[in-house]
Amino acid sequence: MLKKCNEYKQFFIACLFILLNNAHATPLRKLISESENIIVGLVIKTETIKGHYHNSKATIKIDTIVKGEIKKSTIEVYFCSKGLYSPPCEYLTLSQNVLLFLNKSDSIYSLKSHFGVISLDNKTKVLYLEQVGRYLKIEKQKKNKLQIIEWLISGISLSTEFSYLCNDLFEYKNDLTPEQKQVLLRIFYNSDTIFRSSFFQNNNPYLVLDYFQIASIIGRTYSIEITAFLLQKLNESTSSYLTRNIMKEIYFINKSKKLKELLTQYDKIQFYNNSDSIEEESKLIVKKFSSLIDNVK
């Protein structure tokens, strides 16, 4: 059981590291606006560079120029493949199809920091070309808040590939119309598969956090509906990590002191209880947490 507790702690640290990277990641709309060049291409060569700030270089065969002008069919792109402040998605590997957001200085192309690389397959290539293209049109039309909100919601509703746009939408939570909130509620309900344990274990484990943002955005408007949905997922959860985040979101919506106390107790059990009773005690806390929901609505 001590091993299980240590594994949970290690997983939490890994999640925290990625969440910190995500917290400072440049939103897609800003990547589009601030990048001098945006291209889709194939990585045909990679190499390590000594004595350079960017310690790696990739040769890219250009497939599509989305933004800017590049006259060559192949370009060299510099990037950082090591270090604490290099997000995992900045890595470029041989034979990788990618969407690149680039800076250019003295004829040298480098990746836009923080999520300047998105790996593509045939399906996601079409999705991203459409989504990026739509935003470029918004920019030409002197973008306004309403257009940006609609662009974000349409992306989120289009594919789980754009689930991370929920984080960007949080900035506009006070500007949403009742109709837009209803659309987000439907998306939240339709995202049910991400809460299933098999999906959670076999796919990107951080995807669920993106959809939790919808609960944070419209949870006060639809507190009863979203709380009921999350409660169902809480009772189905087989993951301590997922359970903890569902409880946190329910507390955020309802702001109950008793729920917060139980959430704190759950954390203490998970992190500081090294006995064989950790699973049993955790289930007891979740049961108490669930039983309190009807009393705080």
PDB file of C-alpha atoms in Angstrom:
ATOM      1  CA  MET A   1       0.000   0.000   0.000  1.00  0.00           C
ATOM      2  CA  LEU A   2       2.941   2.311   0.598  1.00  0.00           C
ATOM      3  CA  LYS A   3       3.919   1.710  -3.017  1.00  0.00           C
ATOM      4  CA  LYS A   4       0.436   2.732  -4.173  1.00  0.00           C
ATOM      5  CA  CYS A   5       0.613   5.944  -2.159  1.00  0.00           C
ATOM      6  CA  ASN A   6       4.024   6.809  -3.592  1.00  0.00           C
ATOM      7  CA  GLU A   7       2.755   6.144  -7.114  1.00  0.00           C
ATOM      8  CA  TYR A   8      -0.142   8.512  -6.484  1.00  0.00           C
ATOM      9  CA  LYS A   9       2.231  11.203  -5.279  1.00  0.00           C
ATOM     10  CA  GLN A  10       4.470  10.756  -8.317  1.00  0.00           C
ATOM     11  CA  PHE A  11       1.457  10.936 -10.611  1.00  0.00           C
ATOM     12  CA  PHE A  12       0.291  14.102  -8.879  1.00  0.00           C
ATOM     13  CA  ILE A  13       3.720  15.716  -9.325  1.00  0.00           C
ATOM     14  CA  ALA A  14       3.695  14.815 -13.020  1.00  0.00           C
ATOM     15  CA  CYS A  15       0.198  16.265 -13.388  1.00  0.00           C
ATOM     16  CA  LEU A  16       1.219  19.413 -11.555  1.00  0.00           C
ATOM     17  CA  PHE A  17       4.207  19.884 -13.860  1.00  0.00           C
ATOM     18  CA  ILE A  18       2.046  19.570 -16.973  1.00  0.00           C
ATOM     19  CA  LEU A  19      -0.640  21.812 -15.507  1.00  0.00           C
ATOM     20  CA  LEU A  20       1.961  24.488 -14.801  1.00  0.00           C
ATOM     21  CA  ASN A  21       3.112  24.256 -18.390  1.00  0.00           C
ATOM     22  CA  ASN A  22      -0.498  24.490 -19.553  1.00  0.00           C
ATOM     23  CA  ALA A  23      -1.100  27.470 -17.301  1.00  0.00           C
ATOM     24  CA  HIS A  24       1.624  29.401 -19.098  1.00  0.00           C
ATOM     25  CA  ALA A  25       0.924  27.976 -22.552  1.00  0.00           C
ATOM     26  CA  THR A  26       0.111  30.535 -25.228  1.00  0.00           C
ATOM     27  CA  PRO A  27      -3.577  30.195 -26.244  1.00  0.00           C
ATOM     28  CA  LEU A  28      -4.139  29.022 -29.817  1.00  0.00           C
ATOM     29  CA  ARG A  29      -5.590  32.373 -30.886  1.00  0.00           C
ATOM     30  CA  LYS A  30      -2.474  34.167 -29.629  1.00  0.00           C
ATOM     31  CA  LEU A  31      -0.197  31.637 -31.294  1.00  0.00           C
ATOM     32  CA  ILE A  32      -1.969  32.414 -34.556  1.00  0.00           C
ATOM     33  CA  SER A  33      -1.762  36.177 -34.067  1.00  0.00           C
ATOM     34  CA  GLU A  34       1.804  36.373 -32.799  1.00  0.00           C
ATOM     35  CA  SER A  35       3.520  33.852 -35.087  1.00  0.00           C
ATOM     36  CA  GLU A  36       5.225  35.292 -38.136  1.00  0.00           C
ATOM     37  CA  ASN A  37       4.818  32.036 -40.029  1.00  0.00           C
ATOM     38  CA  ILE A  38       2.496  29.056 -39.603  1.00  0.00           C
ATOM     39  CA  ILE A  39       3.128  25.928 -41.642  1.00  0.00           C
ATOM     40  CA  VAL A  40       2.157  22.287 -41.942  1.00  0.00           C
ATOM     41  CA  GLY A  41       5.049  19.999 -42.792  1.00  0.00           C
ATOM     42  CA  LEU A  42       6.945  16.754 -42.373  1.00  0.00           C
ATOM     43  CA  VAL A  43      10.062  16.368 -40.217  1.00  0.00           C
ATOM     44  CA  ILE A  44      12.667  14.776 -42.516  1.00  0.00           C
ATOM     45  CA  LYS A  45      15.767  15.280 -40.346  1.00  0.00           C
ATOM     46  CA  THR A  46      16.690  16.123 -36.744  1.00  0.00           C
ATOM     47  CA  GLU A  47      20.055  16.908 -35.156  1.00  0.00           C
ATOM     48  CA  THR A  48      21.573  18.173 -31.919  1.00  0.00           C
ATOM     49  CA  ILE A  49      23.376  21.519 -31.807  1.00  0.00           C
ATOM     50  CA  LYS A  50      26.154  22.374 -29.353  1.00  0.00           C
ATOM     51  CA  GLY A  51      26.723  25.839 -27.950  1.00  0.00           C
ATOM     52  CA  HIS A  52      23.355  27.199 -29.034  1.00  0.00           C
ATOM     53  CA  TYR A  53      20.343  28.345 -26.996  1.00  0.00           C
ATOM     54  CA  HIS A  54      18.142  26.091 -29.128  1.00  0.00           C
ATOM     55  CA  ASN A  55      19.902  22.754 -28.676  1.00  0.00           C
ATOM     56  CA  SER A  56      18.166  20.955 -31.536  1.00  0.00           C
ATOM     57  CA  LYS A  57      17.329  21.538 -35.176  1.00  0.00           C
ATOM     58  CA  ALA A  58      14.848  19.902 -37.532  1.00  0.00           C
ATOM     59  CA  THR A  59      14.561  20.032 -41.299  1.00  0.00           C
ATOM     60  CA  ILE A  60      10.932  20.452 -42.346  1.00  0.00           C
ATOM     61  CA  LYS A  61       9.497  19.630 -45.757  1.00  0.00           C
ATOM     62  CA  ILE A  62       6.675  22.145 -46.167  1.00  0.00           C
ATOM     63  CA  ASP A  63       3.253  20.843 -47.098  1.00  0.00           C
ATOM     64  CA  THR A  64       1.068  23.924 -46.516  1.00  0.00           C
ATOM     65  CA  ILE A  65       1.862  27.543 -45.720  1.00  0.00           C
ATOM     66  CA  VAL A  66      -0.962  28.742 -43.495  1.00  0.00           C
ATOM     67  CA  LYS A  67       0.397  32.199 -42.634  1.00  0.00           C
ATOM     68  CA  GLY A  68       3.295  34.277 -43.932  1.00  0.00           C
ATOM     69  CA  GLU A  69       5.500  33.815 -46.969  1.00  0.00           C
ATOM     70  CA  ILE A  70       8.218  31.174 -47.365  1.00  0.00           C
ATOM     71  CA  LYS A  71       9.752  30.654 -50.782  1.00  0.00           C
ATOM     72  CA  LYS A  72      11.655  27.446 -49.969  1.00  0.00           C
ATOM     73  CA  SER A  73      10.169  23.949 -50.034  1.00  0.00           C
ATOM     74  CA  THR A  74      12.195  22.939 -46.956  1.00  0.00           C
ATOM     75  CA  ILE A  75      13.341  24.979 -43.956  1.00  0.00           C
ATOM     76  CA  GLU A  76      15.398  24.377 -40.829  1.00  0.00           C
ATOM     77  CA  VAL A  77      13.627  25.001 -37.530  1.00  0.00           C
ATOM     78  CA  TYR A  78      15.479  25.425 -34.222  1.00  0.00           C
ATOM     79  CA  PHE A  79      13.909  24.209 -30.999  1.00  0.00           C
ATOM     80  CA  CYS A  80      14.716  23.227 -27.394  1.00  0.00           C
ATOM     81  CA  SER A  81      14.444  19.529 -26.612  1.00  0.00           C
ATOM     82  CA  LYS A  82      15.755  19.642 -23.045  1.00  0.00           C
ATOM     83  CA  GLY A  83      15.262  21.641 -19.885  1.00  0.00           C
ATOM     84  CA  LEU A  84      12.598  22.326 -17.275  1.00  0.00           C
ATOM     85  CA  TYR A  85      11.018  25.158 -19.211  1.00  0.00           C
ATOM     86  CA  SER A  86      10.622  23.291 -22.479  1.00  0.00           C
ATOM     87  CA  PRO A  87       7.044  21.912 -22.742  1.00  0.00           C
ATOM     88  CA  PRO A  88       6.874  18.292 -23.925  1.00  0.00           C
ATOM     89  CA  CYS A  89       5.024  19.231 -27.107  1.00  0.00           C
ATOM     90  CA  GLU A  90       8.000  21.245 -28.377  1.00  0.00           C
ATOM     91  CA  TYR A  91       9.800  18.048 -29.329  1.00  0.00           C
ATOM     92  CA  LEU A  92      10.213  17.352 -33.043  1.00  0.00           C
ATOM     93  CA  THR A  93      10.896  13.793 -34.155  1.00  0.00           C
ATOM     94  CA  LEU A  94      11.763  12.198 -37.470  1.00  0.00           C
ATOM     95  CA  SER A  95       8.788  11.487 -39.807  1.00  0.00           C
ATOM     96  CA  GLN A  96       6.455  13.555 -37.637  1.00  0.00           C
ATOM     97  CA  ASN A  97       3.690  15.514 -39.405  1.00  0.00           C
ATOM     98  CA  VAL A  98       3.344  18.844 -37.632  1.00  0.00           C
ATOM     99  CA  LEU A  99       1.657  22.206 -37.471  1.00  0.00           C
ATOM    100  CA  LEU A 100       4.353  24.730 -36.559  1.00  0.00           C
ATOM    101  CA  PHE A 101       4.029  28.240 -35.158  1.00  0.00           C
ATOM    102  CA  LEU A 102       7.282  30.007 -35.969  1.00  0.00           C
ATOM    103  CA  ASN A 103       9.337  33.057 -35.087  1.00  0.00           C
ATOM    104  CA  LYS A 104      11.915  34.349 -37.538  1.00  0.00           C
ATOM    105  CA  SER A 105      15.073  36.301 -36.758  1.00  0.00           C
ATOM    106  CA  ASP A 106      17.950  36.895 -39.193  1.00  0.00           C
ATOM    107  CA  SER A 107      16.571  34.205 -41.530  1.00  0.00           C
ATOM    108  CA  ILE A 108      16.531  31.665 -38.679  1.00  0.00           C
ATOM    109  CA  TYR A 109      13.214  29.981 -37.907  1.00  0.00           C
ATOM    110  CA  SER A 110      12.480  28.882 -34.356  1.00  0.00           C
ATOM    111  CA  LEU A 111       9.442  27.495 -32.597  1.00  0.00           C
ATOM    112  CA  LYS A 112       7.053  29.813 -30.858  1.00  0.00           C
ATOM    113  CA  SER A 113       7.605  29.054 -27.175  1.00  0.00           C
ATOM    114  CA  HIS A 114       5.042  27.001 -25.265  1.00  0.00           C
ATOM    115  CA  PHE A 115       3.083  24.719 -27.537  1.00  0.00           C
ATOM    116  CA  GLY A 116       4.446  25.929 -30.859  1.00  0.00           C
ATOM    117  CA  VAL A 117       4.197  22.367 -32.206  1.00  0.00           C
ATOM    118  CA  ILE A 118       1.061  20.314 -32.777  1.00  0.00           C
ATOM    119  CA  SER A 119       1.377  16.756 -34.098  1.00  0.00           C
ATOM    120  CA  LEU A 120      -1.068  15.939 -36.877  1.00  0.00           C
ATOM    121  CA  ASP A 121      -2.637  12.976 -38.596  1.00  0.00           C
ATOM    122  CA  ASN A 122      -4.870  13.171 -41.679  1.00  0.00           C
ATOM    123  CA  LYS A 123      -7.979  13.981 -39.631  1.00  0.00           C
ATOM    124  CA  THR A 124      -6.461  16.568 -37.306  1.00  0.00           C
ATOM    125  CA  LYS A 125      -4.685  18.255 -40.215  1.00  0.00           C
ATOM    126  CA  VAL A 126      -8.057  19.105 -41.739  1.00  0.00           C
ATOM    127  CA  LEU A 127      -9.440  20.215 -38.366  1.00  0.00           C
ATOM    128  CA  TYR A 128      -6.543  22.542 -37.620  1.00  0.00           C
ATOM    129  CA  LEU A 129      -6.357  24.042 -41.096  1.00  0.00           C
ATOM    130  CA  GLU A 130     -10.035  24.911 -40.781  1.00  0.00           C
ATOM    131  CA  GLN A 131      -9.821  26.243 -37.217  1.00  0.00           C
ATOM    132  CA  VAL A 132      -6.679  28.321 -37.817  1.00  0.00           C
ATOM    133  CA  GLY A 133      -8.048  29.584 -41.121  1.00  0.00           C
ATOM    134  CA  ARG A 134     -11.249  30.754 -39.451  1.00  0.00           C
ATOM    135  CA  TYR A 135      -9.308  32.744 -36.897  1.00  0.00           C
ATOM    136  CA  LEU A 136      -7.160  34.380 -39.556  1.00  0.00           C
ATOM    137  CA  LYS A 137     -10.387  35.562 -41.204  1.00  0.00           C
ATOM    138  CA  ILE A 138     -11.577  36.953 -37.851  1.00  0.00           C
ATOM    139  CA  GLU A 139      -8.337  38.930 -37.591  1.00  0.00           C
ATOM    140  CA  LYS A 140      -8.861  40.437 -41.035  1.00  0.00           C
ATOM    141  CA  GLN A 141     -12.356  41.503 -40.012  1.00  0.00           C
ATOM    142  CA  LYS A 142     -11.045  43.424 -36.988  1.00  0.00           C
ATOM    143  CA  LYS A 143     -11.789  40.708 -34.445  1.00  0.00           C
ATOM    144  CA  ASN A 144     -14.215  41.389 -31.623  1.00  0.00           C
ATOM    145  CA  LYS A 145     -15.089  39.588 -28.401  1.00  0.00           C
ATOM    146  CA  LEU A 146     -18.256  37.994 -29.803  1.00  0.00           C
ATOM    147  CA  GLN A 147     -16.410  36.476 -32.774  1.00  0.00           C
ATOM    148  CA  ILE A 148     -13.670  35.078 -30.544  1.00  0.00           C
ATOM    149  CA  ILE A 149     -16.214  33.469 -28.193  1.00  0.00           C
ATOM    150  CA  GLU A 150     -18.061  31.893 -31.126  1.00  0.00           C
ATOM    151  CA  TRP A 151     -14.762  30.645 -32.557  1.00  0.00           C
ATOM    152  CA  LEU A 152     -13.814  29.052 -29.241  1.00  0.00           C
ATOM    153  CA  ILE A 153     -17.182  27.377 -28.721  1.00  0.00           C
ATOM    154  CA  SER A 154     -17.342  26.078 -32.303  1.00  0.00           C
ATOM    155  CA  GLY A 155     -13.872  24.557 -31.897  1.00  0.00           C
ATOM    156  CA  ILE A 156     -14.748  22.894 -28.593  1.00  0.00           C
ATOM    157  CA  SER A 157     -17.949  21.468 -30.069  1.00  0.00           C
ATOM    158  CA  LEU A 158     -16.177  20.297 -33.228  1.00  0.00           C
ATOM    159  CA  SER A 159     -13.709  17.821 -31.705  1.00  0.00           C
ATOM    160  CA  THR A 160     -12.032  16.716 -28.481  1.00  0.00           C
ATOM    161  CA  GLU A 161      -8.875  17.823 -30.291  1.00  0.00           C
ATOM    162  CA  PHE A 162      -9.858  21.374 -29.277  1.00  0.00           C
ATOM    163  CA  SER A 163     -10.951  20.562 -25.722  1.00  0.00           C
ATOM    164  CA  TYR A 164      -8.091  22.694 -24.396  1.00  0.00           C
ATOM    165  CA  LEU A 165      -9.874  25.770 -25.783  1.00  0.00           C
ATOM    166  CA  CYS A 166     -12.146  25.483 -22.715  1.00  0.00           C
ATOM    167  CA  ASN A 167      -9.282  26.963 -20.726  1.00  0.00           C
ATOM    168  CA  ASP A 168      -9.127  29.939 -23.082  1.00  0.00           C
ATOM    169  CA  LEU A 169     -12.908  30.382 -22.933  1.00  0.00           C
ATOM    170  CA  PHE A 170     -12.770  30.774 -19.137  1.00  0.00           C
ATOM    171  CA  GLU A 171     -11.510  34.341 -19.740  1.00  0.00           C
ATOM    172  CA  TYR A 172     -14.869  35.191 -21.334  1.00  0.00           C
ATOM    173  CA  LYS A 173     -17.184  33.437 -18.850  1.00  0.00           C
ATOM    174  CA  ASN A 174     -18.868  36.720 -17.877  1.00  0.00           C
ATOM    175  CA  ASP A 175     -19.561  37.611 -21.516  1.00  0.00           C
ATOM    176  CA  LEU A 176     -21.455  34.464 -22.516  1.00  0.00           C
ATOM    177  CA  THR A 177     -25.070  34.723 -23.646  1.00  0.00           C
ATOM    178  CA  PRO A 178     -27.730  32.341 -22.271  1.00  0.00           C
ATOM    179  CA  GLU A 179     -27.759  30.593 -25.668  1.00  0.00           C
ATOM    180  CA  GLN A 180     -23.986  30.072 -25.576  1.00  0.00           C
ATOM    181  CA  LYS A 181     -24.201  28.666 -22.058  1.00  0.00           C
ATOM    182  CA  GLN A 182     -26.814  26.178 -23.251  1.00  0.00           C
ATOM    183  CA  VAL A 183     -24.487  25.077 -26.055  1.00  0.00           C
ATOM    184  CA  LEU A 184     -21.678  24.564 -23.523  1.00  0.00           C
ATOM    185  CA  LEU A 185     -24.001  22.535 -21.284  1.00  0.00           C
ATOM    186  CA  ARG A 186     -24.783  20.225 -24.216  1.00  0.00           C
ATOM    187  CA  ILE A 187     -21.063  19.878 -24.961  1.00  0.00           C
ATOM    188  CA  PHE A 188     -20.450  19.048 -21.311  1.00  0.00           C
ATOM    189  CA  TYR A 189     -23.089  16.315 -21.371  1.00  0.00           C
ATOM    190  CA  ASN A 190     -21.814  14.970 -24.709  1.00  0.00           C
ATOM    191  CA  SER A 191     -18.278  14.724 -23.336  1.00  0.00           C
ATOM    192  CA  ASP A 192     -19.445  11.875 -21.130  1.00  0.00           C
ATOM    193  CA  THR A 193     -16.999   9.361 -22.637  1.00  0.00           C
ATOM    194  CA  ILE A 194     -13.987  11.178 -21.167  1.00  0.00           C
ATOM    195  CA  PHE A 195     -15.247  10.366 -17.688  1.00  0.00           C
ATOM    196  CA  ARG A 196     -15.343   6.632 -18.348  1.00  0.00           C
ATOM    197  CA  SER A 197     -12.415   4.849 -16.727  1.00  0.00           C
ATOM    198  CA  SER A 198     -11.371   2.938 -19.864  1.00  0.00           C
ATOM    199  CA  PHE A 199     -11.188   6.148 -21.892  1.00  0.00           C
ATOM    200  CA  PHE A 200      -9.448   7.981 -19.075  1.00  0.00           C
ATOM    201  CA  GLN A 201      -6.793   5.273 -18.797  1.00  0.00           C
ATOM    202  CA  ASN A 202      -6.188   4.689 -22.511  1.00  0.00           C
ATOM    203  CA  ASN A 203      -6.227   8.264 -23.768  1.00  0.00           C
ATOM    204  CA  ASN A 204      -4.775  11.608 -22.722  1.00  0.00           C
ATOM    205  CA  PRO A 205      -5.390  11.619 -18.931  1.00  0.00           C
ATOM    206  CA  TYR A 206      -5.399  15.413 -18.842  1.00  0.00           C
ATOM    207  CA  LEU A 207      -8.241  15.749 -21.345  1.00  0.00           C
ATOM    208  CA  VAL A 208     -10.756  15.456 -18.524  1.00  0.00           C
ATOM    209  CA  LEU A 209      -9.374  18.638 -16.944  1.00  0.00           C
ATOM    210  CA  ASP A 210     -10.212  20.597 -20.091  1.00  0.00           C
ATOM    211  CA  TYR A 211     -13.887  19.693 -19.847  1.00  0.00           C
ATOM    212  CA  PHE A 212     -13.911  20.442 -16.131  1.00  0.00           C
ATOM    213  CA  GLN A 213     -13.354  24.041 -17.232  1.00  0.00           C
ATOM    214  CA  ILE A 214     -16.895  24.046 -18.674  1.00  0.00           C
ATOM    215  CA  ALA A 215     -18.205  23.241 -15.210  1.00  0.00           C
ATOM    216  CA  SER A 216     -16.185  26.179 -13.889  1.00  0.00           C
ATOM    217  CA  ILE A 217     -17.515  28.470 -16.635  1.00  0.00           C
ATOM    218  CA  ILE A 218     -21.255  27.733 -16.422  1.00  0.00           C
ATOM    219  CA  GLY A 219     -21.503  25.833 -13.125  1.00  0.00           C
ATOM    220  CA  ARG A 220     -23.172  28.675 -11.279  1.00  0.00           C
ATOM    221  CA  THR A 221     -25.867  29.012 -13.963  1.00  0.00           C
ATOM    222  CA  TYR A 222     -26.575  25.282 -14.141  1.00  0.00           C
ATOM    223  CA  SER A 223     -25.486  24.276 -10.659  1.00  0.00           C
ATOM    224  CA  ILE A 224     -28.133  21.580 -10.184  1.00  0.00           C
ATOM    225  CA  GLU A 225     -27.626  19.968 -13.599  1.00  0.00           C
ATOM    226  CA  ILE A 226     -23.832  19.991 -13.547  1.00  0.00           C
ATOM    227  CA  THR A 227     -23.604  18.902  -9.913  1.00  0.00           C
ATOM    228  CA  ALA A 228     -25.896  15.942 -10.656  1.00  0.00           C
ATOM    229  CA  PHE A 229     -23.788  14.990 -13.693  1.00  0.00           C
ATOM    230  CA  LEU A 230     -20.523  15.218 -11.773  1.00  0.00           C
ATOM    231  CA  LEU A 231     -21.981  13.298  -8.847  1.00  0.00           C
ATOM    232  CA  GLN A 232     -22.852  10.429 -11.177  1.00  0.00           C
ATOM    233  CA  LYS A 233     -19.287  10.439 -12.512  1.00  0.00           C
ATOM    234  CA  LEU A 234     -17.932  10.591  -8.965  1.00  0.00           C
ATOM    235  CA  ASN A 235     -19.807   7.423  -8.037  1.00  0.00           C
ATOM    236  CA  GLU A 236     -18.538   5.696 -11.217  1.00  0.00           C
ATOM    237  CA  SER A 237     -14.911   6.770 -10.872  1.00  0.00           C
ATOM    238  CA  THR A 238     -12.196   4.170 -10.314  1.00  0.00           C
ATOM    239  CA  SER A 239      -9.327   6.666 -10.410  1.00  0.00           C
ATOM    240  CA  SER A 240      -8.192   8.509  -7.273  1.00  0.00           C
ATOM    241  CA  TYR A 241      -6.912  11.356  -9.419  1.00  0.00           C
ATOM    242  CA  LEU A 242     -10.194  11.686 -11.328  1.00  0.00           C
ATOM    243  CA  THR A 243     -12.210  11.360  -8.117  1.00  0.00           C
ATOM    244  CA  ARG A 244     -10.283  14.177  -6.483  1.00  0.00           C
ATOM    245  CA  ASN A 245     -10.850  16.535  -9.426  1.00  0.00           C
ATOM    246  CA  ILE A 246     -14.568  15.765  -9.632  1.00  0.00           C
ATOM    247  CA  MET A 247     -14.911  16.518  -5.919  1.00  0.00           C
ATOM    248  CA  LYS A 248     -12.990  19.757  -6.382  1.00  0.00           C
ATOM    249  CA  GLU A 249     -15.296  20.872  -9.201  1.00  0.00           C
ATOM    250  CA  ILE A 250     -18.432  20.033  -7.211  1.00  0.00           C
ATOM    251  CA  TYR A 251     -17.094  22.083  -4.319  1.00  0.00           C
ATOM    252  CA  PHE A 252     -16.269  24.996  -6.653  1.00  0.00           C
ATOM    253  CA  ILE A 253     -19.864  25.073  -7.897  1.00  0.00           C
ATOM    254  CA  ASN A 254     -21.562  24.713  -4.505  1.00  0.00           C
ATOM    255  CA  LYS A 255     -19.072  26.483  -2.198  1.00  0.00           C
ATOM    256  CA  SER A 256     -19.970  24.399   0.844  1.00  0.00           C
ATOM    257  CA  LYS A 257     -17.693  24.465   3.872  1.00  0.00           C
ATOM    258  CA  LYS A 258     -18.505  20.824   4.659  1.00  0.00           C
ATOM    259  CA  LEU A 259     -17.632  19.742   1.109  1.00  0.00           C
ATOM    260  CA  LYS A 260     -14.320  21.565   1.384  1.00  0.00           C
ATOM    261  CA  GLU A 261     -13.551  19.823   4.670  1.00  0.00           C
ATOM    262  CA  LEU A 262     -14.195  16.417   3.111  1.00  0.00           C
ATOM    263  CA  LEU A 263     -12.061  17.300   0.104  1.00  0.00           C
ATOM    264  CA  THR A 264      -9.238  18.241   2.470  1.00  0.00           C
ATOM    265  CA  GLN A 265      -9.663  14.953   4.340  1.00  0.00           C
ATOM    266  CA  TYR A 266      -9.529  13.041   1.061  1.00  0.00           C
ATOM    267  CA  ASP A 267      -6.230  14.721   0.140  1.00  0.00           C
ATOM    268  CA  LYS A 268      -4.749  13.917   3.537  1.00  0.00           C
ATOM    269  CA  ILE A 269      -5.691  10.263   3.199  1.00  0.00           C
ATOM    270  CA  GLN A 270      -4.234  10.026  -0.304  1.00  0.00           C
ATOM    271  CA  PHE A 271      -0.974  11.764   0.514  1.00  0.00           C
ATOM    272  CA  TYR A 272      -0.223  10.976   4.124  1.00  0.00           C
ATOM    273  CA  ASN A 273      -1.921   7.687   4.930  1.00  0.00           C
ATOM    274  CA  ASN A 274       0.540   4.830   4.327  1.00  0.00           C
ATOM    275  CA  SER A 275      -1.619   2.123   5.873  1.00  0.00           C
ATOM    276  CA  ASP A 276      -3.552  -0.656   4.151  1.00  0.00           C
ATOM    277  CA  SER A 277      -6.796   1.181   4.913  1.00  0.00           C
ATOM    278  CA  ILE A 278      -6.232   4.001   2.432  1.00  0.00           C
ATOM    279  CA  GLU A 279      -8.688   2.645  -0.152  1.00  0.00           C
ATOM    280  CA  GLU A 280     -11.390   1.923   2.411  1.00  0.00           C
ATOM    281  CA  GLU A 281     -11.020   5.326   4.072  1.00  0.00           C
ATOM    282  CA  SER A 282     -11.065   7.088   0.696  1.00  0.00           C
ATOM    283  CA  LYS A 283     -14.310   5.380  -0.280  1.00  0.00           C
ATOM    284  CA  LEU A 284     -15.842   6.421   3.031  1.00  0.00           C
ATOM    285  CA  ILE A 285     -14.935  10.078   2.397  1.00  0.00           C
ATOM    286  CA  VAL A 286     -16.423   9.917  -1.113  1.00  0.00           C
ATOM    287  CA  LYS A 287     -19.606   8.376   0.286  1.00  0.00           C
ATOM    288  CA  LYS A 288     -19.932  11.180   2.847  1.00  0.00           C
ATOM    289  CA  PHE A 289     -19.179  13.757   0.156  1.00  0.00           C
ATOM    290  CA  SER A 290     -21.903  12.335  -2.100  1.00  0.00           C
ATOM    291  CA  SER A 291     -24.463  12.228   0.697  1.00  0.00           C
ATOM    292  CA  LEU A 292     -23.953  15.934   1.377  1.00  0.00           C
ATOM    293  CA  ILE A 293     -24.793  17.073  -2.161  1.00  0.00           C
ATOM    294  CA  ASP A 294     -28.571  17.117  -1.695  1.00  0.00           C
ATOM    295  CA  ASN A 295     -28.152  19.224   1.439  1.00  0.00           C
ATOM    296  CA  VAL A 296     -26.128  21.978  -0.234  1.00  0.00           C
ATOM    297  CA  LYS A 297     -28.241  22.528  -3.368  1.00  0.00           C
TER     298      LYS A 297
END
